[in-house]
Amino acid sequence: MNAQLIESAQNKLISYNLDEVYNYGIKRKTLMTDMSSQIIVTYPPLSILPDIRSKSIFEKPNNLDFTLYFHIPFCTGKCLYCEFLTCPNQSKETVDKYLEVLKEEVRVYLKYNQVKKAKIRSVYIGGGTPTFLSKVQLGDLLDFINIAFEIKPCTEFTVESSPETLDKEKLKILLEKGVNRLNIGVQTFNDSVLRLILRRHNSKQAIESFKLARDVGFTNINIDLIRNLPDMTVEKTLTDLNIIAELMPESVSVYPLIIKPTAPIKKLYTKEPKRFPDDKTAFLTHLIIMEKLQQLGYEHNPIDWFHLNSKVYTQQIQKWEEGINALSFGVSAYSYVNNIQYCNAMNLTEYYSFIEKGKIPVCRGEKLSKEEQLNRKFVFGLKTKIDKGLIGKEVEKVSCEIKSKMDEYKRLGLIEEDEKYIKLSLKGILLAEEVCSGFYSKEVMGRLLGLNSP
């Protein structure tokens, strides 16, 4: 079975003629030379946002639907690939202080009727590792969120976790307080690779944490994996997929490794680049992952997510496809409200300072023009609507430059179009982030290249 899977992926890769795409200038990116993320999670990218006044965010008096995100920056250690703002192994006092400031930030927002009366569509607590919190801290935070906002029992409520931070009592607290979706950061089931990337769990712990969550009562569990890690091979990836086949979580996310200048893994990549998969291996692995998971019955939607039945990652669909306002709390968290893309203070000192003054801790942001709103919808539509694609009428109003780029990408076989729909081809999915970033406006691209000022 594995041999057939590999052969099928190899044949597809040969047929794609990626040299033509490379000659056009679209290439797989692993090492980033600046802090811009190749994984598109905001539009425009946070790195080019100008300063913004927080009071401009809620100038419109209309009522809004919201997705909520709470950032917990604490972890049991620093992973080799991690470039996020994290605070490993902090004391109870440090964590308690942060949680109190986080609650105060929520209270500042609740002064606005748009937030106070908002309909909450989904909730996500991420990090960091939220389950680093003690049982008391975790229970208290969940109680606070449930009191501050009206969250219906059917609302998707996700908490991120890592295997070494989970136990039966903590899982019970999550379930009892309304958490109905658990995200377990496994990254790989290969113990030697886990040690290399400085994870604090092993394969046995990862499997046991999943089974424990099942026993406690979780019926919606996502497992995070990372593809293209150092020392990973096609064979090791197939072993990971075989374990997924045994566990059958409701969803699996498989993110590409992106190396940023501040990530500790950059030193290893610079010193020993051959330990990392080359382009051919990376694409082959990606094709094998997609085909294997689809054989297991997983649907692919959006980019990098695979789900069984109706267990799609609802918050991501709401933010990217439906355009629901995304309100986030905590240091370095980013939001999209009233067509304003903005982010919170990027360090704890500045974040605390804002809250002490009773201010929303926003440091950078920008209100998107009508044209940029359409560009944002198009970029995220391609990333989200993997199965059905964008409806043709959804892109009728995009700029001429976007339409021209679409024609080029169709010629290269990266996107497909019929009478009704436009979507990434399977070939385009292999380079999804690179393709989607190609649809940034000239203004945004100019700023990323340092040619324009915001």
C-alpha positions as a Markdown table, in Angstrom:
| # | Residue | x | y | z |
|---|---|---|---|---|
| 1 | Met | 0.0 | 0.0 | 0.0 |
| 2 | Asn | 2.8 | 2.4 | 0.9 |
| 3 | Ala | 4.7 | 1.6 | -2.3 |
| 4 | Gln | 1.5 | 2.4 | -4.4 |
| 5 | Leu | 1.0 | 5.6 | -2.5 |
| 6 | Ile | 4.6 | 6.8 | -3.1 |
| 7 | Glu | 4.5 | 5.8 | -6.8 |
| 8 | Ser | 1.2 | 7.7 | -7.3 |
| 9 | Ala | 2.6 | 10.8 | -5.7 |
| 10 | Gln | 5.8 | 10.5 | -7.8 |
| 11 | Asn | 3.8 | 10.3 | -11.0 |
| 12 | Lys | 1.7 | 13.3 | -10.1 |
| 13 | Leu | 4.9 | 15.3 | -9.2 |
| 14 | Ile | 6.5 | 14.5 | -12.6 |
| 15 | Ser | 3.3 | 15.6 | -14.4 |
| 16 | Tyr | 3.2 | 19.0 | -12.7 |
| 17 | Asn | 6.3 | 20.4 | -14.5 |
| 18 | Leu | 7.2 | 22.6 | -11.5 |
| 19 | Asp | 10.3 | 23.9 | -13.4 |
| 20 | Glu | 7.9 | 26.2 | -15.4 |
| 21 | Val | 6.4 | 27.5 | -12.2 |
| 22 | Tyr | 9.9 | 28.1 | -10.7 |
| 23 | Asn | 11.0 | 29.9 | -13.8 |
| 24 | Tyr | 8.0 | 32.2 | -13.4 |
| 25 | Gly | 9.4 | 33.1 | -9.9 |
| 26 | Ile | 7.1 | 31.0 | -7.7 |
| 27 | Lys | 9.2 | 28.9 | -5.4 |
| 28 | Arg | 8.7 | 27.0 | -2.2 |
| 29 | Lys | 9.9 | 29.0 | 0.8 |
| 30 | Thr | 11.3 | 27.5 | 4.0 |
| 31 | Leu | 13.7 | 30.2 | 5.2 |
| 32 | Met | 12.3 | 33.6 | 5.7 |
| 33 | Thr | 14.7 | 36.5 | 5.5 |
| 34 | Asp | 12.5 | 38.8 | 7.6 |
| 35 | Met | 9.7 | 38.5 | 10.1 |
| 36 | Ser | 6.9 | 38.3 | 7.5 |
| 37 | Ser | 5.1 | 35.0 | 7.7 |
| 38 | Gln | 4.8 | 32.9 | 4.6 |
| 39 | Ile | 1.7 | 31.3 | 6.2 |
| 40 | Ile | -0.9 | 33.9 | 5.5 |
| 41 | Val | -3.1 | 34.4 | 8.6 |
| 42 | Thr | -3.7 | 38.2 | 8.2 |
| 43 | Tyr | -4.2 | 40.6 | 5.4 |
| 44 | Pro | -2.2 | 42.8 | 5.2 |
| 45 | Pro | 0.7 | 41.1 | 7.0 |
| 46 | Leu | 1.2 | 42.3 | 10.5 |
| 47 | Ser | 4.8 | 43.3 | 9.8 |
| 48 | Ile | 3.7 | 46.2 | 7.5 |
| 49 | Leu | 0.9 | 47.7 | 9.5 |
| 50 | Pro | 1.3 | 51.3 | 10.6 |
| 51 | Asp | 0.5 | 52.8 | 14.1 |
| 52 | Ile | -3.2 | 53.1 | 14.8 |
| 53 | Arg | -5.4 | 54.7 | 17.4 |
| 54 | Ser | -7.5 | 52.1 | 19.3 |
| 55 | Lys | -10.6 | 54.4 | 19.4 |
| 56 | Ser | -11.0 | 54.1 | 15.6 |
| 57 | Ile | -11.8 | 50.4 | 15.9 |
| 58 | Phe | -15.3 | 50.9 | 17.2 |
| 59 | Glu | -16.4 | 54.1 | 15.5 |
| 60 | Lys | -19.3 | 52.2 | 13.8 |
| 61 | Pro | -22.2 | 51.6 | 16.2 |
| 62 | Asn | -23.5 | 48.5 | 14.5 |
| 63 | Asn | -23.8 | 45.1 | 16.3 |
| 64 | Leu | -21.3 | 42.4 | 15.3 |
| 65 | Asp | -20.8 | 38.7 | 15.4 |
| 66 | Phe | -17.4 | 37.7 | 16.8 |
| 67 | Thr | -15.0 | 34.8 | 17.0 |
| 68 | Leu | -12.9 | 35.1 | 20.1 |
| 69 | Tyr | -9.3 | 34.3 | 20.6 |
| 70 | Phe | -7.3 | 34.3 | 23.9 |
| 71 | His | -3.5 | 34.2 | 23.8 |
| 72 | Ile | -1.7 | 32.3 | 26.6 |
| 73 | Pro | 2.1 | 32.7 | 26.0 |
| 74 | Phe | 3.3 | 30.1 | 28.5 |
| 75 | Cys | 5.0 | 26.8 | 27.7 |
| 76 | Thr | 7.0 | 24.0 | 29.3 |
| 77 | Gly | 9.9 | 25.0 | 27.1 |
| 78 | Lys | 11.0 | 26.6 | 23.8 |
| 79 | Cys | 10.7 | 24.4 | 20.7 |
| 80 | Leu | 13.5 | 24.6 | 18.1 |
| 81 | Tyr | 11.1 | 25.9 | 15.4 |
| 82 | Cys | 9.1 | 28.3 | 17.5 |
| 83 | Glu | 9.3 | 32.0 | 16.6 |
| 84 | Phe | 6.1 | 33.1 | 18.5 |
| 85 | Leu | 6.1 | 35.2 | 21.7 |
| 86 | Thr | 6.3 | 32.5 | 24.4 |
| 87 | Cys | 7.4 | 32.5 | 28.0 |
| 88 | Pro | 8.7 | 29.1 | 29.0 |
| 89 | Asn | 8.5 | 27.7 | 32.6 |
| 90 | Gln | 7.2 | 30.8 | 34.3 |
| 91 | Ser | 6.2 | 31.0 | 38.0 |
| 92 | Lys | 2.7 | 30.9 | 39.3 |
| 93 | Glu | 2.9 | 34.5 | 40.2 |
| 94 | Thr | 3.9 | 35.5 | 36.7 |
| 95 | Val | 1.1 | 33.5 | 35.2 |
| 96 | Asp | -1.4 | 34.9 | 37.7 |
| 97 | Lys | -0.4 | 38.4 | 36.8 |
| 98 | Tyr | -0.8 | 37.8 | 33.1 |
| 99 | Leu | -4.2 | 36.2 | 33.5 |
| 100 | Glu | -5.4 | 39.2 | 35.6 |
| 101 | Val | -4.2 | 41.7 | 33.0 |
| 102 | Leu | -5.9 | 39.5 | 30.3 |
| 103 | Lys | -9.2 | 39.7 | 32.2 |
| 104 | Glu | -8.8 | 43.5 | 32.5 |
| 105 | Glu | -8.3 | 43.7 | 28.7 |
| 106 | Val | -11.6 | 41.9 | 28.3 |
| 107 | Arg | -13.3 | 44.4 | 30.7 |
| 108 | Val | -11.9 | 47.3 | 28.7 |
| 109 | Tyr | -13.5 | 45.9 | 25.5 |
| 110 | Leu | -16.8 | 45.2 | 27.2 |
| 111 | Lys | -17.2 | 49.0 | 27.7 |
| 112 | Tyr | -18.1 | 49.0 | 24.0 |
| 113 | Asn | -21.7 | 47.9 | 23.3 |
| 114 | Gln | -20.6 | 46.2 | 20.1 |
| 115 | Val | -18.6 | 43.7 | 22.2 |
| 116 | Lys | -21.0 | 43.6 | 25.2 |
| 117 | Lys | -23.9 | 42.7 | 23.0 |
| 118 | Ala | -22.0 | 40.6 | 20.5 |
| 119 | Lys | -23.1 | 37.2 | 19.3 |
| 120 | Ile | -20.1 | 34.8 | 19.9 |
| 121 | Arg | -19.7 | 32.4 | 17.0 |
| 122 | Ser | -16.6 | 30.5 | 18.3 |
| 123 | Val | -13.9 | 30.6 | 20.9 |
| 124 | Tyr | -10.2 | 29.6 | 20.8 |
| 125 | Ile | -7.6 | 29.6 | 23.5 |
| 126 | Gly | -4.1 | 29.3 | 22.0 |
| 127 | Gly | -0.5 | 30.1 | 22.7 |
| 128 | Gly | 2.0 | 29.1 | 23.8 |
| 129 | Thr | 0.4 | 26.2 | 25.6 |
| 130 | Pro | -2.8 | 27.1 | 27.5 |
| 131 | Thr | -2.8 | 23.7 | 29.3 |
| 132 | Phe | 0.5 | 24.8 | 30.9 |
| 133 | Leu | -1.8 | 26.6 | 33.3 |
| 134 | Ser | -2.6 | 24.9 | 36.6 |
| 135 | Lys | -6.0 | 23.3 | 37.1 |
| 136 | Val | -7.1 | 26.2 | 39.2 |
| 137 | Gln | -5.8 | 28.8 | 36.8 |
| 138 | Leu | -7.4 | 27.0 | 33.8 |
| 139 | Gly | -10.8 | 26.6 | 35.5 |
| 140 | Asp | -10.8 | 30.2 | 36.7 |
| 141 | Leu | -10.0 | 31.5 | 33.2 |
| 142 | Leu | -12.7 | 29.4 | 31.6 |
| 143 | Asp | -15.3 | 30.6 | 34.2 |
| 144 | Phe | -14.3 | 34.2 | 33.5 |
| 145 | Ile | -14.8 | 33.8 | 29.7 |
| 146 | Asn | -18.2 | 32.1 | 30.2 |
| 147 | Ile | -19.4 | 34.9 | 32.5 |
| 148 | Ala | -18.0 | 37.7 | 30.4 |
| 149 | Phe | -19.5 | 36.4 | 27.1 |
| 150 | Glu | -22.7 | 34.6 | 26.3 |
| 151 | Ile | -21.4 | 31.4 | 24.8 |
| 152 | Lys | -24.0 | 28.8 | 23.8 |
| 153 | Pro | -23.3 | 25.1 | 24.4 |
| 154 | Cys | -23.2 | 24.3 | 20.7 |
| 155 | Thr | -20.5 | 27.0 | 20.0 |
| 156 | Glu | -17.2 | 25.6 | 19.0 |
| 157 | Phe | -14.8 | 26.1 | 21.9 |
| 158 | Thr | -11.2 | 25.0 | 21.3 |
| 159 | Val | -8.2 | 24.9 | 23.6 |
| 160 | Glu | -4.7 | 24.1 | 22.4 |
| 161 | Ser | -2.6 | 21.7 | 24.4 |
| 162 | Ser | 0.6 | 19.7 | 24.4 |
| 163 | Pro | 0.8 | 16.0 | 25.5 |
| 164 | Glu | 3.1 | 16.6 | 28.5 |
| 165 | Thr | 0.6 | 19.1 | 30.0 |
| 166 | Leu | -2.5 | 16.9 | 29.9 |
| 167 | Asp | -3.9 | 14.7 | 32.7 |
| 168 | Lys | -7.3 | 13.4 | 33.5 |
| 169 | Glu | -8.3 | 16.1 | 36.0 |
| 170 | Lys | -7.3 | 18.9 | 33.6 |
| 171 | Leu | -9.2 | 17.4 | 30.7 |
| 172 | Lys | -12.3 | 17.0 | 32.9 |
| 173 | Ile | -12.1 | 20.7 | 33.8 |
| 174 | Leu | -11.9 | 21.6 | 30.1 |
| 175 | Leu | -14.9 | 19.5 | 29.3 |
| 176 | Glu | -17.0 | 20.7 | 32.3 |
| 177 | Lys | -16.3 | 24.3 | 31.5 |
| 178 | Gly | -17.6 | 24.1 | 27.9 |
| 179 | Val | -14.5 | 23.2 | 25.9 |
| 180 | Asn | -15.8 | 20.9 | 23.1 |
| 181 | Arg | -12.8 | 20.8 | 20.8 |
| 182 | Leu | -9.2 | 19.8 | 21.9 |
| 183 | Asn | -6.2 | 20.6 | 19.8 |
| 184 | Ile | -3.1 | 18.4 | 20.7 |
| 185 | Gly | 0.2 | 19.7 | 19.4 |
| 186 | Val | 2.0 | 16.4 | 18.4 |
| 187 | Gln | 4.1 | 17.7 | 15.4 |
| 188 | Thr | 5.4 | 14.1 | 14.7 |
| 189 | Phe | 5.3 | 10.7 | 16.4 |
| 190 | Asn | 9.0 | 10.1 | 15.7 |
| 191 | Asp | 10.9 | 10.2 | 18.9 |
| 192 | Ser | 14.3 | 11.1 | 17.5 |
| 193 | Val | 12.8 | 14.1 | 15.6 |
| 194 | Leu | 10.8 | 15.2 | 18.7 |
| 195 | Arg | 14.0 | 15.3 | 20.7 |
| 196 | Leu | 15.8 | 17.2 | 17.9 |
| 197 | Ile | 13.1 | 19.9 | 17.8 |
| 198 | Leu | 13.1 | 20.1 | 21.6 |
| 199 | Arg | 9.6 | 18.9 | 22.2 |
| 200 | Arg | 8.9 | 17.8 | 25.8 |
| 201 | His | 6.9 | 14.7 | 25.0 |
| 202 | Asn | 7.5 | 11.4 | 23.1 |
| 203 | Ser | 5.3 | 9.3 | 20.8 |
| 204 | Lys | 3.9 | 7.2 | 23.7 |
| 205 | Gln | 2.8 | 10.3 | 25.6 |
| 206 | Ala | 1.2 | 11.7 | 22.5 |
| 207 | Ile | -0.8 | 8.6 | 21.9 |
| 208 | Glu | -1.7 | 8.3 | 25.6 |
| 209 | Ser | -2.9 | 11.9 | 25.8 |
| 210 | Phe | -5.2 | 11.4 | 22.8 |
| 211 | Lys | -6.7 | 8.2 | 24.3 |
| 212 | Leu | -7.1 | 9.9 | 27.7 |
| 213 | Ala | -9.0 | 12.8 | 26.1 |
| 214 | Arg | -11.2 | 10.2 | 24.4 |
| 215 | Asp | -11.8 | 8.4 | 27.7 |
| 216 | Val | -12.7 | 11.6 | 29.4 |
| 217 | Gly | -15.3 | 12.4 | 26.8 |
| 218 | Phe | -13.9 | 14.6 | 24.0 |
| 219 | Thr | -15.5 | 13.8 | 20.7 |
| 220 | Asn | -13.8 | 16.5 | 18.6 |
| 221 | Ile | -10.0 | 16.2 | 18.8 |
| 222 | Asn | -7.5 | 17.8 | 16.4 |
| 223 | Ile | -3.9 | 16.6 | 16.1 |
| 224 | Asp | -1.3 | 19.1 | 14.8 |
| 225 | Leu | 1.6 | 17.8 | 12.7 |
| 226 | Ile | 4.4 | 19.7 | 11.0 |
| 227 | Arg | 5.7 | 18.6 | 7.6 |
| 228 | Asn | 9.3 | 19.2 | 6.4 |
| 229 | Leu | 10.9 | 19.0 | 9.9 |
| 230 | Pro | 14.7 | 18.2 | 9.9 |
| 231 | Asp | 15.6 | 14.5 | 9.7 |
| 232 | Met | 12.0 | 13.7 | 8.5 |
| 233 | Thr | 11.8 | 11.2 | 5.6 |
| 234 | Val | 8.9 | 9.9 | 3.5 |
| 235 | Glu | 9.0 | 6.7 | 5.5 |
| 236 | Lys | 8.8 | 8.6 | 8.8 |
| 237 | Thr | 5.9 | 10.6 | 7.5 |
| 238 | Leu | 4.1 | 7.3 | 6.5 |
| 239 | Thr | 4.6 | 6.0 | 10.0 |
| 240 | Asp | 3.0 | 9.2 | 11.4 |
| 241 | Leu | 0.1 | 8.7 | 9.0 |
| 242 | Asn | -0.3 | 5.1 | 10.0 |
| 243 | Ile | -0.7 | 6.2 | 13.7 |
| 244 | Ile | -3.3 | 8.7 | 12.6 |
| 245 | Ala | -5.1 | 5.9 | 10.9 |
| 246 | Glu | -5.2 | 4.0 | 14.2 |
| 247 | Leu | -6.3 | 7.0 | 16.3 |
| 248 | Met | -8.7 | 8.6 | 13.7 |
| 249 | Pro | -9.0 | 12.0 | 15.3 |
| 250 | Glu | -11.8 | 14.1 | 14.0 |
| 251 | Ser | -9.4 | 16.4 | 12.3 |
| 252 | Val | -5.7 | 16.7 | 11.5 |
| 253 | Ser | -3.7 | 19.9 | 10.7 |
| 254 | Val | -0.4 | 19.5 | 8.8 |
| 255 | Tyr | 1.5 | 22.8 | 8.7 |
| 256 | Pro | 4.6 | 23.4 | 6.7 |
| 257 | Leu | 7.8 | 24.3 | 8.6 |
| 258 | Ile | 8.7 | 27.9 | 8.1 |
| 259 | Ile | 12.0 | 29.1 | 9.5 |
| 260 | Lys | 12.1 | 32.7 | 10.6 |
| 261 | Pro | 15.2 | 34.8 | 11.6 |
| 262 | Thr | 14.4 | 34.6 | 15.3 |
| 263 | Ala | 13.6 | 30.9 | 15.5 |
| 264 | Pro | 16.4 | 28.7 | 17.1 |
| 265 | Ile | 16.1 | 26.2 | 14.2 |
| 266 | Lys | 17.6 | 28.8 | 11.9 |
| 267 | Lys | 21.1 | 27.9 | 13.2 |
| 268 | Leu | 20.6 | 24.2 | 12.4 |
| 269 | Tyr | 19.3 | 25.1 | 8.9 |
| 270 | Thr | 22.3 | 27.4 | 8.2 |
| 271 | Lys | 24.8 | 24.8 | 9.5 |
| 272 | Glu | 23.2 | 21.6 | 8.2 |
| 273 | Pro | 20.7 | 22.4 | 5.4 |
| 274 | Lys | 20.8 | 18.8 | 4.1 |
| 275 | Arg | 19.0 | 17.6 | 7.2 |
| 276 | Phe | 15.9 | 19.4 | 5.9 |
| 277 | Pro | 13.8 | 17.9 | 3.0 |
| 278 | Asp | 14.6 | 19.3 | -0.4 |
| 279 | Asp | 11.9 | 20.6 | -2.7 |
| 280 | Lys | 11.2 | 17.2 | -4.3 |
| 281 | Thr | 10.9 | 15.4 | -1.0 |
| 282 | Ala | 8.8 | 18.2 | 0.5 |
| 283 | Phe | 6.3 | 18.1 | -2.4 |
| 284 | Leu | 6.3 | 14.3 | -2.5 |
| 285 | Thr | 5.6 | 14.2 | 1.2 |
| 286 | His | 2.8 | 16.8 | 0.8 |
| 287 | Leu | 1.1 | 14.7 | -1.9 |
| 288 | Ile | 1.4 | 11.6 | 0.2 |
| 289 | Ile | -0.2 | 13.3 | 3.2 |
| 290 | Met | -3.1 | 14.5 | 1.2 |
| 291 | Glu | -3.8 | 11.2 | -0.6 |
| 292 | Lys | -3.4 | 9.1 | 2.5 |
| 293 | Leu | -5.7 | 11.2 | 4.6 |
| 294 | Gln | -8.3 | 11.3 | 1.9 |
| 295 | Gln | -8.1 | 7.5 | 1.7 |
| 296 | Leu | -8.9 | 7.5 | 5.4 |
| 297 | Gly | -12.0 | 9.5 | 4.7 |
| 298 | Tyr | -10.8 | 13.0 | 5.6 |
| 299 | Glu | -12.0 | 15.9 | 3.7 |
| 300 | His | -9.5 | 18.6 | 2.8 |
| 301 | Asn | -10.6 | 22.1 | 3.8 |
| 302 | Pro | -9.2 | 24.7 | 4.3 |
| 303 | Ile | -5.5 | 24.6 | 3.4 |
| 304 | Asp | -3.5 | 22.4 | 5.8 |
| 305 | Trp | -6.6 | 21.0 | 7.5 |
| 306 | Phe | -8.3 | 17.7 | 7.1 |
| 307 | His | -11.5 | 16.7 | 8.8 |
| 308 | Leu | -14.0 | 13.9 | 9.2 |
| 309 | Asn | -17.7 | 14.4 | 8.6 |
| 310 | Ser | -18.8 | 17.8 | 9.9 |
| 311 | Lys | -15.8 | 18.3 | 12.2 |
| 312 | Val | -14.4 | 21.2 | 10.2 |
| 313 | Tyr | -12.3 | 23.8 | 12.1 |
| 314 | Thr | -15.2 | 26.2 | 12.4 |
| 315 | Gln | -13.4 | 29.3 | 13.6 |
| 316 | Gln | -11.0 | 29.3 | 10.7 |
| 317 | Ile | -13.9 | 29.0 | 8.3 |
| 318 | Gln | -15.7 | 31.9 | 10.1 |
| 319 | Lys | -12.6 | 34.1 | 9.9 |
| 320 | Trp | -11.4 | 33.3 | 6.4 |
| 321 | Glu | -14.4 | 32.3 | 4.4 |
| 322 | Glu | -17.4 | 34.0 | 6.1 |
| 323 | Gly | -15.5 | 37.2 | 7.1 |
| 324 | Ile | -16.7 | 37.1 | 10.7 |
| 325 | Asn | -15.1 | 39.7 | 13.0 |
| 326 | Ala | -12.2 | 38.2 | 14.9 |
| 327 | Leu | -11.6 | 39.7 | 18.3 |
| 328 | Ser | -8.4 | 38.6 | 20.1 |
| 329 | Phe | -7.1 | 39.2 | 23.6 |
| 330 | Gly | -3.6 | 38.9 | 25.0 |
| 331 | Val | 0.0 | 40.0 | 24.2 |
| 332 | Ser | 0.8 | 39.9 | 20.4 |
| 333 | Ala | -2.7 | 38.7 | 19.5 |
| 334 | Tyr | -4.2 | 40.0 | 16.2 |
| 335 | Ser | -7.8 | 40.9 | 15.4 |
| 336 | Tyr | -9.9 | 41.8 | 12.4 |
| 337 | Val | -12.9 | 44.1 | 13.4 |
| 338 | Asn | -14.9 | 46.5 | 11.4 |
| 339 | Asn | -12.6 | 45.9 | 8.4 |
| 340 | Ile | -9.6 | 46.9 | 10.5 |
| 341 | Gln | -6.6 | 44.5 | 10.7 |
| 342 | Tyr | -4.7 | 45.2 | 13.9 |
| 343 | Cys | -2.5 | 43.6 | 16.5 |
| 344 | Asn | -1.8 | 44.0 | 20.2 |
| 345 | Ala | 1.4 | 45.1 | 21.8 |
| 346 | Met | 4.2 | 42.7 | 21.0 |
| 347 | Asn | 5.9 | 42.5 | 24.5 |
| 348 | Leu | 4.5 | 42.1 | 28.0 |
| 349 | Thr | 5.8 | 45.4 | 29.3 |
| 350 | Glu | 4.0 | 47.4 | 26.6 |
| 351 | Tyr | 0.9 | 45.2 | 26.9 |
| 352 | Tyr | 0.7 | 45.7 | 30.6 |
| 353 | Ser | 1.2 | 49.5 | 30.2 |
| 354 | Phe | -1.8 | 49.8 | 27.9 |
| 355 | Ile | -4.1 | 47.9 | 30.3 |
| 356 | Glu | -2.9 | 49.8 | 33.3 |
| 357 | Lys | -4.1 | 53.0 | 31.5 |
| 358 | Gly | -7.4 | 51.4 | 30.7 |
| 359 | Lys | -6.7 | 51.3 | 27.0 |
| 360 | Ile | -7.1 | 48.7 | 24.3 |
| 361 | Pro | -3.5 | 47.4 | 23.8 |
| 362 | Val | -3.4 | 47.9 | 20.1 |
| 363 | Cys | 0.0 | 48.9 | 18.7 |
| 364 | Arg | -0.4 | 48.6 | 14.9 |
| 365 | Gly | -3.3 | 48.4 | 12.5 |
| 366 | Glu | -5.0 | 49.6 | 9.3 |
| 367 | Lys | -8.6 | 50.1 | 8.0 |
| 368 | Leu | -8.8 | 48.3 | 4.7 |
| 369 | Ser | -10.2 | 50.1 | 1.7 |
| 370 | Lys | -13.0 | 48.5 | -0.4 |
| 371 | Glu | -10.4 | 47.2 | -2.8 |
| 372 | Glu | -8.2 | 45.7 | -0.1 |
| 373 | Gln | -11.3 | 44.1 | 1.5 |
| 374 | Leu | -12.0 | 42.4 | -1.8 |
| 375 | Asn | -8.3 | 41.3 | -2.1 |
| 376 | Arg | -8.5 | 39.9 | 1.4 |
| 377 | Lys | -11.6 | 37.9 | 0.7 |
| 378 | Phe | -10.1 | 36.6 | -2.5 |
| 379 | Val | -6.8 | 35.5 | -0.8 |
| 380 | Phe | -8.5 | 33.8 | 2.1 |
| 381 | Gly | -11.2 | 32.3 | -0.2 |
| 382 | Leu | -8.5 | 30.5 | -2.2 |
| 383 | Lys | -7.0 | 29.2 | 1.1 |
| 384 | Thr | -10.4 | 28.1 | 2.5 |
| 385 | Lys | -12.5 | 26.8 | -0.4 |
| 386 | Ile | -10.3 | 24.0 | -1.3 |
| 387 | Asp | -13.1 | 21.7 | -2.2 |
| 388 | Lys | -15.7 | 23.9 | -4.0 |
| 389 | Gly | -13.8 | 27.0 | -4.9 |
| 390 | Leu | -14.7 | 30.6 | -5.0 |
| 391 | Ile | -18.0 | 31.4 | -6.9 |
| 392 | Gly | -17.2 | 33.3 | -10.0 |
| 393 | Lys | -19.4 | 36.3 | -9.0 |
| 394 | Glu | -17.3 | 36.6 | -5.8 |
| 395 | Val | -14.3 | 37.7 | -7.8 |
| 396 | Glu | -16.0 | 39.9 | -10.4 |
| 397 | Lys | -15.1 | 43.1 | -8.6 |
| 398 | Val | -11.5 | 42.3 | -7.9 |
| 399 | Ser | -8.9 | 44.6 | -9.5 |
| 400 | Cys | -7.6 | 44.2 | -13.0 |
| 401 | Glu | -4.2 | 43.3 | -11.6 |
| 402 | Ile | -5.7 | 40.4 | -9.7 |
| 403 | Lys | -7.6 | 39.2 | -12.8 |
| 404 | Ser | -4.4 | 39.4 | -14.9 |
| 405 | Lys | -2.5 | 37.4 | -12.3 |
| 406 | Met | -5.3 | 34.8 | -12.3 |
| 407 | Asp | -4.8 | 34.4 | -16.0 |
| 408 | Glu | -1.1 | 33.7 | -15.5 |
| 409 | Tyr | -1.7 | 31.3 | -12.7 |
| 410 | Lys | -4.3 | 29.4 | -14.8 |
| 411 | Arg | -1.8 | 29.2 | -17.6 |
| 412 | Leu | 0.7 | 27.7 | -15.1 |
| 413 | Gly | -1.9 | 25.2 | -13.9 |
| 414 | Leu | -2.0 | 26.6 | -10.4 |
| 415 | Ile | -5.6 | 27.5 | -10.3 |
| 416 | Glu | -8.6 | 26.0 | -12.1 |
| 417 | Glu | -11.8 | 27.7 | -13.3 |
| 418 | Asp | -15.0 | 26.5 | -14.8 |
| 419 | Glu | -18.3 | 28.2 | -15.5 |
| 420 | Lys | -19.0 | 28.7 | -11.8 |
| 421 | Tyr | -15.9 | 28.2 | -9.6 |
| 422 | Ile | -12.3 | 29.3 | -9.2 |
| 423 | Lys | -10.0 | 27.3 | -7.0 |
| 424 | Leu | -6.5 | 26.1 | -6.4 |
| 425 | Ser | -5.5 | 23.1 | -8.5 |
| 426 | Leu | -3.7 | 20.2 | -6.7 |
| 427 | Lys | -0.5 | 21.6 | -8.2 |
| 428 | Gly | -1.4 | 25.0 | -6.7 |
| 429 | Ile | -2.1 | 23.5 | -3.3 |
| 430 | Leu | 1.6 | 22.4 | -3.2 |
| 431 | Leu | 2.5 | 26.1 | -3.4 |
| 432 | Ala | -0.6 | 27.5 | -1.8 |
| 433 | Glu | 0.9 | 30.2 | 0.4 |
| 434 | Glu | 3.2 | 31.4 | -2.4 |
| 435 | Val | 0.3 | 31.4 | -4.9 |
| 436 | Cys | -2.1 | 33.2 | -2.5 |
| 437 | Ser | 0.5 | 35.9 | -1.6 |
| 438 | Gly | 0.9 | 36.5 | -5.3 |
| 439 | Phe | -2.6 | 38.1 | -5.2 |
| 440 | Tyr | -1.5 | 40.8 | -2.7 |
| 441 | Ser | -2.2 | 44.3 | -4.0 |
| 442 | Lys | 0.6 | 46.4 | -5.5 |
| 443 | Glu | 0.4 | 48.6 | -2.4 |
| 444 | Val | 0.8 | 45.7 | 0.0 |
| 445 | Met | 3.6 | 44.1 | -2.0 |
| 446 | Gly | 5.4 | 47.5 | -2.3 |
| 447 | Arg | 5.3 | 47.9 | 1.5 |
| 448 | Leu | 6.6 | 44.3 | 2.0 |
| 449 | Leu | 9.5 | 45.1 | -0.3 |
| 450 | Gly | 10.1 | 48.4 | 1.4 |
| 451 | Leu | 9.1 | 50.4 | -1.7 |
| 452 | Asn | 6.0 | 52.1 | -0.2 |
| 453 | Ser | 5.3 | 53.7 | 3.2 |
| 454 | Pro | 1.9 | 53.0 | 4.9 |
